[in-house]
XYZ file of N, CA and C in Angstrom:
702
model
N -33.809 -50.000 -17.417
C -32.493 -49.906 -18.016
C -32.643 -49.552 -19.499
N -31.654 -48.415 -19.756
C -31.837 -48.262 -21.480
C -30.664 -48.439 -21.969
N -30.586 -48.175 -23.091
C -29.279 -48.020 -23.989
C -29.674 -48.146 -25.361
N -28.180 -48.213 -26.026
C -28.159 -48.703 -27.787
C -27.165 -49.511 -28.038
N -26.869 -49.806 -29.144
C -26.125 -50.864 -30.169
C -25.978 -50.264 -31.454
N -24.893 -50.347 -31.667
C -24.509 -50.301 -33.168
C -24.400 -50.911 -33.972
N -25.330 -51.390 -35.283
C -25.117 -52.834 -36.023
C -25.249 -51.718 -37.638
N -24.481 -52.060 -38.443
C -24.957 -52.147 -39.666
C -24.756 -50.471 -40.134
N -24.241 -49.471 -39.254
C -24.320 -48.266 -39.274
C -25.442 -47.494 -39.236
N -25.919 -48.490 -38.140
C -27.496 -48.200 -37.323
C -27.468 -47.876 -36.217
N -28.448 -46.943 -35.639
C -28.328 -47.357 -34.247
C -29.237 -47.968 -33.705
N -29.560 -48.777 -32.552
C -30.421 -49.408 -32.284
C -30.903 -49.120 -30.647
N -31.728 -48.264 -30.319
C -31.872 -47.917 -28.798
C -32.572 -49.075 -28.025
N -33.064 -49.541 -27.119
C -33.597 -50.095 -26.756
C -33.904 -50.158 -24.909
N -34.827 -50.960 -24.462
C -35.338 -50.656 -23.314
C -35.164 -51.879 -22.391
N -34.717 -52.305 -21.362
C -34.420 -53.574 -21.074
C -34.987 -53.567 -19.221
N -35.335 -54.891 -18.960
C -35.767 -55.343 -17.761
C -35.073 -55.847 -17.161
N -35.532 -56.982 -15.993
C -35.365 -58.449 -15.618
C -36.732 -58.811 -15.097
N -36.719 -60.323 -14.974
C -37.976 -61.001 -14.759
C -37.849 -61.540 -14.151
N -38.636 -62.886 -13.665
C -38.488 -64.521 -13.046
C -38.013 -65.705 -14.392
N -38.121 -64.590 -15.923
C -38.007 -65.620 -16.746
C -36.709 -66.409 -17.272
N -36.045 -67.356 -17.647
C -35.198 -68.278 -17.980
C -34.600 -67.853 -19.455
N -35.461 -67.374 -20.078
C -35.154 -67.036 -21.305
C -34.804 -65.558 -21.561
N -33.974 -64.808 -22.423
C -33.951 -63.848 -23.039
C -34.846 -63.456 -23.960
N -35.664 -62.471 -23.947
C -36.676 -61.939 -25.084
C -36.609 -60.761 -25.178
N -36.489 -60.705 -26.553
C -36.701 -59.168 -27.583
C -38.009 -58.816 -28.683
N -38.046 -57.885 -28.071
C -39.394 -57.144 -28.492
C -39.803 -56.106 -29.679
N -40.170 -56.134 -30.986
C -40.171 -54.700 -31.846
C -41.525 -54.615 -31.753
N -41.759 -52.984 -30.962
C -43.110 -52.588 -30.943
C -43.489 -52.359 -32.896
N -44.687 -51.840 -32.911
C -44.994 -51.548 -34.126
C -44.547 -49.637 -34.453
N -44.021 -49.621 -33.508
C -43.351 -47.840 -33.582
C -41.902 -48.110 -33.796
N -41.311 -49.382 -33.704
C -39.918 -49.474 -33.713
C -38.944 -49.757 -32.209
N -39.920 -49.205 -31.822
C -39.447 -49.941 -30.278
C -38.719 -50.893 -29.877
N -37.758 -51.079 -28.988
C -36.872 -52.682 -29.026
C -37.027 -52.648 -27.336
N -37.704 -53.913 -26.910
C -38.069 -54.089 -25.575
C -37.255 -55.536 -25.325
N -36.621 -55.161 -24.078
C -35.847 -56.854 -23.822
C -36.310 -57.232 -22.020
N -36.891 -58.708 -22.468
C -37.103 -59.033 -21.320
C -36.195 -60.049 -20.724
N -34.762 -59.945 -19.433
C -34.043 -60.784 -19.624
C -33.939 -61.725 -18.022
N -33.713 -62.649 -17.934
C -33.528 -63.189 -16.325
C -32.705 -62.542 -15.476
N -33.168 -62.499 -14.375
C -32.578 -62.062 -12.936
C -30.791 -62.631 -13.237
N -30.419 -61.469 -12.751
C -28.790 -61.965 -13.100
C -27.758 -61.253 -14.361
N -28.529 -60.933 -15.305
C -28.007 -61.244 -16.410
C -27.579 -59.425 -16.832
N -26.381 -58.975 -16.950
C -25.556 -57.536 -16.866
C -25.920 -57.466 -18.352
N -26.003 -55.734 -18.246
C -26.043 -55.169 -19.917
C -25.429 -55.644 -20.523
N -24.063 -55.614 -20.677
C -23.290 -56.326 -21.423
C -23.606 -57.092 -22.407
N -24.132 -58.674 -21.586
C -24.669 -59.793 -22.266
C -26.006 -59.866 -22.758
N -26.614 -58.542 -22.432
C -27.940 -58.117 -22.846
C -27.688 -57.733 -24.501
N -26.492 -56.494 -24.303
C -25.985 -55.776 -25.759
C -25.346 -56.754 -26.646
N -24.561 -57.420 -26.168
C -24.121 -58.928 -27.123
C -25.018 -59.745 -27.668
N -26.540 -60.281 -27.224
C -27.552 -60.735 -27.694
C -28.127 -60.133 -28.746
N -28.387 -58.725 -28.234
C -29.001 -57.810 -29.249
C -28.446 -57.742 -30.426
N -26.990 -57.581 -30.255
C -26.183 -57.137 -31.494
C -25.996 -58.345 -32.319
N -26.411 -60.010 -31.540
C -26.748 -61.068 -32.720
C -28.009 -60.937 -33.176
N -28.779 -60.363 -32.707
C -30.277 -60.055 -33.347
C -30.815 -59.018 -33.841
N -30.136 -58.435 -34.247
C -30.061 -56.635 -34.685
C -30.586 -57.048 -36.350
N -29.934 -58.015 -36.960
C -30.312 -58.279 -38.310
C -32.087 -58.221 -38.292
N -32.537 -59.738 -37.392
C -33.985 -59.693 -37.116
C -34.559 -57.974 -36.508
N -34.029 -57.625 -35.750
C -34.924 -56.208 -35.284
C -34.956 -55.348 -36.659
N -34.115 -55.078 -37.227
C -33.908 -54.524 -38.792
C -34.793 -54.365 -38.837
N -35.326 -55.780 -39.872
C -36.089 -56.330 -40.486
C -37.086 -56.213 -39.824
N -37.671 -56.418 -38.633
C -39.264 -56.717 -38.119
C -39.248 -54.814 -38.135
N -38.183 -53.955 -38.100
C -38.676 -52.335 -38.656
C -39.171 -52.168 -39.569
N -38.582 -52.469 -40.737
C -38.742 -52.245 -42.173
C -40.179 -52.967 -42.550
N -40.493 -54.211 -41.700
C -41.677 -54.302 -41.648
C -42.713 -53.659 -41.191
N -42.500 -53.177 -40.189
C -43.632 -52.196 -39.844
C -43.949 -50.308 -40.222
N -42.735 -50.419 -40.620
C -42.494 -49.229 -41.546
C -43.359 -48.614 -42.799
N -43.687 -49.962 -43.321
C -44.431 -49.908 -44.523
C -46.043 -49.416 -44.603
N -46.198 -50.075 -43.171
C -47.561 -49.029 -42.781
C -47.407 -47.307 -42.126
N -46.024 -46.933 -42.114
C -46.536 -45.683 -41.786
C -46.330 -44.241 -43.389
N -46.638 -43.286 -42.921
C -47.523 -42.653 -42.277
C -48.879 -43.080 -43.042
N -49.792 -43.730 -41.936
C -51.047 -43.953 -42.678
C -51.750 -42.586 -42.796
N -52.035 -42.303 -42.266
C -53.170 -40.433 -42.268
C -51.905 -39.305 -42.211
N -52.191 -38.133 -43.315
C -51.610 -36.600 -42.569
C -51.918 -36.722 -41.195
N -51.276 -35.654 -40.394
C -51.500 -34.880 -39.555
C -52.717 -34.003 -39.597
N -53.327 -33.946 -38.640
C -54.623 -33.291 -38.437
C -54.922 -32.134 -38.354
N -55.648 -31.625 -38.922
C -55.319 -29.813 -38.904
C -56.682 -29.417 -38.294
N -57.645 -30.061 -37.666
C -59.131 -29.957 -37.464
C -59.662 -28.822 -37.799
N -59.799 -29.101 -39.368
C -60.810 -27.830 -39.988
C -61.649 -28.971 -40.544
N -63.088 -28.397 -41.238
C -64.034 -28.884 -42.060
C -63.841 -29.583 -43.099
N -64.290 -30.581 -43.217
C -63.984 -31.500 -44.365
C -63.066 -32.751 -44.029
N -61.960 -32.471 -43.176
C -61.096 -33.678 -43.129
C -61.882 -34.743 -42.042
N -61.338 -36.151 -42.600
C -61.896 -37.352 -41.607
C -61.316 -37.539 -40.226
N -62.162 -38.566 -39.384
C -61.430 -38.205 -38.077
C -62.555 -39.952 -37.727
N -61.166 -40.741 -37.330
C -61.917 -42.314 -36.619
C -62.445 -42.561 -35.231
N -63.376 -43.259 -35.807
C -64.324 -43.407 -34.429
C -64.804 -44.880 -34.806
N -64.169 -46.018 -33.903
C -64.649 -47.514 -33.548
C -63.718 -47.806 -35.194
N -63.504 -47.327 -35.976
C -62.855 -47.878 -37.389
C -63.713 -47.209 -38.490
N -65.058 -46.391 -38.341
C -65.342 -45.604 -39.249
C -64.327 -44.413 -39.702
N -64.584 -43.587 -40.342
C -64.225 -42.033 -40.889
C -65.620 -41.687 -41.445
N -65.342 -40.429 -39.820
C -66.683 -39.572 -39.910
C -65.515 -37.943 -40.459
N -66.652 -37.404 -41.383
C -65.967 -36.166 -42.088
C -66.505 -34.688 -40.751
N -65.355 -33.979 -40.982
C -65.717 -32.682 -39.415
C -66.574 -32.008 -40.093
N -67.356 -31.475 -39.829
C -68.283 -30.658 -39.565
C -68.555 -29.532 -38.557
N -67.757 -28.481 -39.048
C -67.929 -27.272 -38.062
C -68.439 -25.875 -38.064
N -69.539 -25.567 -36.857
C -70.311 -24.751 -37.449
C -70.073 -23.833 -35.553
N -70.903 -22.263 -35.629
C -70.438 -21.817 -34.719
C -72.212 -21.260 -34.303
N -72.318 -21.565 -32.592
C -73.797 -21.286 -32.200
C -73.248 -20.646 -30.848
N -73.802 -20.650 -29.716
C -74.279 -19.996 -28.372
C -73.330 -21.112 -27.419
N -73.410 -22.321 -28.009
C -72.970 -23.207 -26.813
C -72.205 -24.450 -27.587
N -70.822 -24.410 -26.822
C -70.509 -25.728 -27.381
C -70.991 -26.973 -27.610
N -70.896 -27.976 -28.106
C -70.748 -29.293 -28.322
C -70.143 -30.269 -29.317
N -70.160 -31.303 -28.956
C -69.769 -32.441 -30.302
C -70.984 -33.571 -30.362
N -70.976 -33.688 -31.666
C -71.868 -35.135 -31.714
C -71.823 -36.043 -32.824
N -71.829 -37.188 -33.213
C -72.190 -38.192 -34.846
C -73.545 -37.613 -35.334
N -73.552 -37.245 -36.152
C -74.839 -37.007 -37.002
C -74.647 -37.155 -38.441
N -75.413 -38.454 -39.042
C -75.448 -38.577 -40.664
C -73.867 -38.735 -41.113
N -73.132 -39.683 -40.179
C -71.561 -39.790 -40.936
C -70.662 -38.718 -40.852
N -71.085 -37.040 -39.975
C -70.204 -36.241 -39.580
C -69.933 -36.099 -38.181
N -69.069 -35.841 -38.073
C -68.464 -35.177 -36.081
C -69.063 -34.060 -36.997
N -69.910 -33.367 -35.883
C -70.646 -32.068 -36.193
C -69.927 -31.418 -34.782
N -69.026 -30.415 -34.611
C -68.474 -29.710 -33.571
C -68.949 -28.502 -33.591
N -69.896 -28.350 -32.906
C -69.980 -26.547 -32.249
C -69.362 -25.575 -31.417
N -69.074 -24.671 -32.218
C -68.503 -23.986 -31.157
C -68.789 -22.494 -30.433
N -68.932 -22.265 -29.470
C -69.398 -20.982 -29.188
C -67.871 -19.968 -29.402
N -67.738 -19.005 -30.174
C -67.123 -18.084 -30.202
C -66.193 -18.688 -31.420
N -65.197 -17.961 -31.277
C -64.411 -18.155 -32.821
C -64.086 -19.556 -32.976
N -64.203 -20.092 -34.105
C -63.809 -21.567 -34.051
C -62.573 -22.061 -35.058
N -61.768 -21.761 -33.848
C -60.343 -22.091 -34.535
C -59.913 -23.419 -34.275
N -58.681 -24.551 -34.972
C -58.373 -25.488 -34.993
C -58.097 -25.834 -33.225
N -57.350 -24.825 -32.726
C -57.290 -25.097 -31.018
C -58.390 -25.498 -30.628
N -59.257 -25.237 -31.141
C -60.942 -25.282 -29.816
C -61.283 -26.228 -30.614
N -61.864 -26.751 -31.987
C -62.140 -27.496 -32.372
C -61.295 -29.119 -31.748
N -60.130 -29.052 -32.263
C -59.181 -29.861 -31.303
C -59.919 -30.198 -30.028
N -59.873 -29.464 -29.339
C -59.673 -29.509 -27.267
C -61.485 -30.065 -27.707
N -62.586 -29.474 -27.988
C -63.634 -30.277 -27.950
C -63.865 -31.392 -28.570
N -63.534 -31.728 -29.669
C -63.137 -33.414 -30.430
C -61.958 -34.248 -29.144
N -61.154 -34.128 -28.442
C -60.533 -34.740 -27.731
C -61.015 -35.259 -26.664
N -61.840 -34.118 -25.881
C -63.014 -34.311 -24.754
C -64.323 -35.137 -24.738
N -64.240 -35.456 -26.488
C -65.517 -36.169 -26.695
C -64.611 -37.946 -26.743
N -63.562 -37.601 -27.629
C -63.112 -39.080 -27.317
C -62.853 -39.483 -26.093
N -62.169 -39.225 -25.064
C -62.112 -39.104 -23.893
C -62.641 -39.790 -23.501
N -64.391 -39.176 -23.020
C -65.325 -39.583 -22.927
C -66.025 -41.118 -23.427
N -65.876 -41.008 -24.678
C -66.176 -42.376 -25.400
C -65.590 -43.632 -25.227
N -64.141 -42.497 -25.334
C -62.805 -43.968 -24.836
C -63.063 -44.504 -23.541
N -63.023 -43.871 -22.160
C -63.581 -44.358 -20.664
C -64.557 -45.423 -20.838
N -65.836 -44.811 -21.519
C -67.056 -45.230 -21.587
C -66.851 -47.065 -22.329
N -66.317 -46.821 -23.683
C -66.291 -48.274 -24.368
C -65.415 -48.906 -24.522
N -63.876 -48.384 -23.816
C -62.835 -49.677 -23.459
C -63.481 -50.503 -21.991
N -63.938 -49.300 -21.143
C -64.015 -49.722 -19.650
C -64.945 -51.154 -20.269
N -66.126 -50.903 -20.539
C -67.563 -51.827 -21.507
C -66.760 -52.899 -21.960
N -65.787 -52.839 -22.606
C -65.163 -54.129 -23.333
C -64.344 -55.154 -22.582
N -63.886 -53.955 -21.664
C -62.954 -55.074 -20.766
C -63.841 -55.519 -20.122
N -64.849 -55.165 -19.245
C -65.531 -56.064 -18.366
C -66.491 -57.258 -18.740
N -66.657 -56.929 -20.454
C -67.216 -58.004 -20.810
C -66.184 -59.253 -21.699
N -64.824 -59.143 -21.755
C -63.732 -59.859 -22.422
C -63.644 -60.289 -20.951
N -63.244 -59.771 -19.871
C -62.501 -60.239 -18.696
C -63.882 -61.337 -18.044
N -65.008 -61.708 -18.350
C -66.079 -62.744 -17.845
C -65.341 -63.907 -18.772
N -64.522 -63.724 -19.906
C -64.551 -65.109 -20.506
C -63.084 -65.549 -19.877
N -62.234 -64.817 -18.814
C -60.953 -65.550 -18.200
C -61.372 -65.809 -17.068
N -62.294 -66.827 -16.733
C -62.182 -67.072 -15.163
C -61.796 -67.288 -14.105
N -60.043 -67.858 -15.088
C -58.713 -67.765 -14.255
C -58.170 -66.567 -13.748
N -58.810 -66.035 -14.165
C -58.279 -64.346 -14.058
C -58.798 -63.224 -13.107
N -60.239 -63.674 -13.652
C -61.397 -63.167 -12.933
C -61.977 -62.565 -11.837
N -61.292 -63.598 -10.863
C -60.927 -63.785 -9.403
C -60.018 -62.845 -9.265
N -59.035 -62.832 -9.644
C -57.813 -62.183 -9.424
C -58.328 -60.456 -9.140
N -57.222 -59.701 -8.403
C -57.430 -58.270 -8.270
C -56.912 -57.199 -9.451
N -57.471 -57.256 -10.225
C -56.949 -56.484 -11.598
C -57.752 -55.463 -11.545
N -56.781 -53.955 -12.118
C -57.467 -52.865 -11.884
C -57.659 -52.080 -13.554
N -57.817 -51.174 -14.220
C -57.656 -50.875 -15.019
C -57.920 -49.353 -15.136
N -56.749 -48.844 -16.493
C -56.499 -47.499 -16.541
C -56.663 -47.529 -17.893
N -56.884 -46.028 -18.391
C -57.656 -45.934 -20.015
C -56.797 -44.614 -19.976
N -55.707 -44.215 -20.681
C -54.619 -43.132 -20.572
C -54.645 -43.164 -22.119
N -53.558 -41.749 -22.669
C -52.323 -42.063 -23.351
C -51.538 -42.780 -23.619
N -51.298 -43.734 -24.686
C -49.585 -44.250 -24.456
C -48.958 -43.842 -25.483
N -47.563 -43.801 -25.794
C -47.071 -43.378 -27.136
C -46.558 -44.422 -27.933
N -46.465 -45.745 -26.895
C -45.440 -47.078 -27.852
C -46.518 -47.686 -27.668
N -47.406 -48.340 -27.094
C -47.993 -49.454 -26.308
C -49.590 -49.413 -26.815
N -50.089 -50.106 -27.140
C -51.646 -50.415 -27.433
C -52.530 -50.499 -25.792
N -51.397 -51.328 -25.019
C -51.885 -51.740 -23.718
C -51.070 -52.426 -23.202
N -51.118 -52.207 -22.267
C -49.660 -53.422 -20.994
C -50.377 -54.316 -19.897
N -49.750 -54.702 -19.011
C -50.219 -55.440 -17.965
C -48.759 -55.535 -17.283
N -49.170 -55.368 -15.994
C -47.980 -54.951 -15.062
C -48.218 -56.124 -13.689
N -47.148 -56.295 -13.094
C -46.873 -57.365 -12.167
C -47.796 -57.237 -10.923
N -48.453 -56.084 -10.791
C -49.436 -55.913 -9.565
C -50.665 -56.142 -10.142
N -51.393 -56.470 -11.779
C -52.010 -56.784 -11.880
C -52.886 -55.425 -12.515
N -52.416 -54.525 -13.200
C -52.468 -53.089 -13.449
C -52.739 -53.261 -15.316
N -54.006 -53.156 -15.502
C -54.062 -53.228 -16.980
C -54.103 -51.736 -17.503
N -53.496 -51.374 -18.015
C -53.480 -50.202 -19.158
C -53.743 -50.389 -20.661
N -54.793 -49.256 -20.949
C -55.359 -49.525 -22.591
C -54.775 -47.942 -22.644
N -54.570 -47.854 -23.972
C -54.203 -46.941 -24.674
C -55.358 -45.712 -25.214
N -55.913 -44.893 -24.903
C -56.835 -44.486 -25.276
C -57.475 -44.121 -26.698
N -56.304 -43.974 -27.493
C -56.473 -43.700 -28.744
C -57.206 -45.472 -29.588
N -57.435 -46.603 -29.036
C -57.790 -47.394 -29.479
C -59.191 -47.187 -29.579
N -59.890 -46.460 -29.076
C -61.254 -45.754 -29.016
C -61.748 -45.563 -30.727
N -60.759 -45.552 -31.703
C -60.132 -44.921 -33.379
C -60.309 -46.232 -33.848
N -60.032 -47.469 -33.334
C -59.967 -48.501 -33.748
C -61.212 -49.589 -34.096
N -61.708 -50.218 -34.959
C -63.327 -51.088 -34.730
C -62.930 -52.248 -33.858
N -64.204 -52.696 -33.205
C -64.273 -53.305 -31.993
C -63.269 -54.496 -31.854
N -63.439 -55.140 -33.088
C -62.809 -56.499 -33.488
C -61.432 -56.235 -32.477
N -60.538 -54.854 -32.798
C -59.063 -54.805 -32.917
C -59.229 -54.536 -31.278
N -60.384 -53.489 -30.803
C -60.250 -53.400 -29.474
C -59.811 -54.727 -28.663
N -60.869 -55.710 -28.882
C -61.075 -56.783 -28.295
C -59.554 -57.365 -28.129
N -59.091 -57.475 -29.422
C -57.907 -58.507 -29.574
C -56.412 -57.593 -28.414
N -56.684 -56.326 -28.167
C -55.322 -55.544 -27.094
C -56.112 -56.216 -25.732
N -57.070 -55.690 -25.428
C -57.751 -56.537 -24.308
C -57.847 -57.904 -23.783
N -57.804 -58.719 -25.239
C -57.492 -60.181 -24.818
C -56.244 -60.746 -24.376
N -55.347 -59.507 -25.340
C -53.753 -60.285 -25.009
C -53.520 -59.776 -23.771
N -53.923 -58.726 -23.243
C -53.749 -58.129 -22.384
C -53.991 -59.275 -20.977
N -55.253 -59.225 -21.361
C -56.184 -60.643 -20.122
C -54.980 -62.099 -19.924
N -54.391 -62.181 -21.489
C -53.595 -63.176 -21.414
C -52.185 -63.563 -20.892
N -51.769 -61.903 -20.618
C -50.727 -61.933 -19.827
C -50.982 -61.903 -18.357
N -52.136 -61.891 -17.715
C -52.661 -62.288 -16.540
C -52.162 -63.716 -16.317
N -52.378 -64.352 -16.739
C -52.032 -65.643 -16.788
C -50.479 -66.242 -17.158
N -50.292 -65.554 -17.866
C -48.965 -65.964 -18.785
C -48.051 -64.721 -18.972
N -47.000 -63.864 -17.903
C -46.518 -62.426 -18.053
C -45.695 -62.419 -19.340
N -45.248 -63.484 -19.637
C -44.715 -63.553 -21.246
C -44.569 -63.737 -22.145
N -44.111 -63.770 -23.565
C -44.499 -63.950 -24.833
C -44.225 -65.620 -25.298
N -44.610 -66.634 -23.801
C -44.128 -67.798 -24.285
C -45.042 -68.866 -25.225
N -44.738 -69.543 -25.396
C -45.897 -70.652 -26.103
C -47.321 -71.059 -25.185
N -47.008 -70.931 -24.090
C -48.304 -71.048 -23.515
C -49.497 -69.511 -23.341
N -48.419 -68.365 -23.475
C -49.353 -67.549 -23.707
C -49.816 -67.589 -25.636
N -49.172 -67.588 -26.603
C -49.647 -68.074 -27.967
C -50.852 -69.157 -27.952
N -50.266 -69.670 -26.955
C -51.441 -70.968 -27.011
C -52.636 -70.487 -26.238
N -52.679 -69.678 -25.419
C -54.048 -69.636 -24.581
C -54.460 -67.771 -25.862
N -53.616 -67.216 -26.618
C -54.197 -66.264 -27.012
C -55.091 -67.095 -28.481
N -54.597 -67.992 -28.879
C -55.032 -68.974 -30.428
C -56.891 -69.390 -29.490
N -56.508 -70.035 -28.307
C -57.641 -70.231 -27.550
C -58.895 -69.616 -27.364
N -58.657 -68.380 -27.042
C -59.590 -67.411 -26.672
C -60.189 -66.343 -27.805
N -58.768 -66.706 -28.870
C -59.340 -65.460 -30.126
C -58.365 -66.212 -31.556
N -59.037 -67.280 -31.821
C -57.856 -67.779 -33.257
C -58.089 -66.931 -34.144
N -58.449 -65.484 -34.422
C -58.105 -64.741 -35.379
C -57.303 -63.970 -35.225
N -56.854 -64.034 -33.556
C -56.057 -62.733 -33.579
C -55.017 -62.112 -34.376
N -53.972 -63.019 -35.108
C -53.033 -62.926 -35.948
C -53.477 -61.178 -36.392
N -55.123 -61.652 -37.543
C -55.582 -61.042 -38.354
C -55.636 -59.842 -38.027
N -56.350 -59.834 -36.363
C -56.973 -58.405 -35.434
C -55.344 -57.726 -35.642
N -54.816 -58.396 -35.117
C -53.191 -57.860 -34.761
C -53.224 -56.735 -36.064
N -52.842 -57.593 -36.950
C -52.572 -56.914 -38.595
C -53.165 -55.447 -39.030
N -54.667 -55.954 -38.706
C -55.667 -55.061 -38.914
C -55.296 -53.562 -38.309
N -55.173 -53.624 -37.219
C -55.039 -52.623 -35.797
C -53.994 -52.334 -36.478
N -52.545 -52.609 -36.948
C -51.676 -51.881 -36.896
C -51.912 -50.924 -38.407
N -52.383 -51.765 -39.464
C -52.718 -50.754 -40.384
C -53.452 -49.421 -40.265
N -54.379 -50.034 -39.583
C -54.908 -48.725 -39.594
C -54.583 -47.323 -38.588
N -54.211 -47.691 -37.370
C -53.434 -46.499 -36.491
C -52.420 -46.534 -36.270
N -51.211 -47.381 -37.127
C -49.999 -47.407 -36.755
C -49.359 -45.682 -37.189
């Protein structure tokens, strides 16, 4: 279910559910996003009437996250500009031989390219390498974060390493974890902490005190990770 609200000579779009849960909950991604999770029963209406008493708070948790953007230009993948990998900035490096590739060497993405090496191809081979990396060291992280939920463990959880455009990572009612691939950009610390909350909604599908309490459990810095992660790829 979607819609908007008008508060303040704003508009306010937002994305709405239902659950098994008792409570009404509203959500501001770090893109601005407004996610509502509400109980079985309960008509837009009284969904949009909630919102529009909490429109002041959604504001505000924008304007907060606002302040971190735009962290980086836009990417033009020519020589010289930086490009993140785990939370470094490695500088491009592009040179033209017989056969493609990408690789880290001495603090640069060194990209080869066979034939003209324009920002398109440079692009499409830097993407193919994250790709790659991303599969390789989210898949690595989750299977070694998911040994410390043994409540979980057991359970049939599958996992996908995509795109997302709002979402760091989700967890879905069949037990369906999604990571965001671009977290691949991020250092491990921040990986860990989407993966944990992630693990933690295994247990707990919502943002209640017992999931706070089992995420303080498993990672009492997360606050920090949280923070961290959004500065830097928000």
């Amino acid at each position: 279910m979607r819609g908007s609200v008008a508060y303040a000579n704003q508009r306010i779009d937002y994305s709405a559910r239902h659950s098994s849960r008792k409570t009404l909950e509203i959500t501001v991604h770090p893109d601005g996003a407004v996610e509502i999770v509400a109980p079985a029963g309960i008509g837009q209406q009284v969904i949009e009437k909630r919102l529009i008493r909490r429109a002041s708070w959604v504001l505000q948790q924008r304007r907060y996250f606002e302040q971190f953007l735009p962290r980086t230009p836009a990417r033009r993948y020519v020589g010289g500009e930086t490009h993140l990998y785990l939370g470094r900035q490695f500088r491009l490096k592009v040179r033209v031989a017989e056969r493609s590739s990408v690789r880290l060497k001495a603090g640069f993405f060194e990209v080869v390219v066979a034939g003209q090496p324009s920002p398109e191809c440079v692009r499409s081979l830097l993407e193919q390498w994250y790709r790659r990396h991303a599969d390789e060291k989210l898949s690595m992280r989750f299977e070694t974060l998911l040994a410390r939920f043994p409540h979980v463990a057991t359970q049939r959880l599958s996992l996908v390493i995509r795109p997302m455009k709002r979402r760091w990572g989700s967890h879905s009612a069949r037990g369906r974890i999604t990571l965001n691939r671009d977290l691949i950009r991020a250092p491990l610390p921040c990986i860990d902490y989407v993966i944990v909350h992630e693990l933690a909604h295994a247990r707990h599908p919502n943002h209640g005190r017992a999931f706070f309490e089992l995420m303080t459990q498993m990672m009492p810095d997360w606050e920090r990770r949280k923070l961290a992660l959004e500065r830097m790829l928000a």
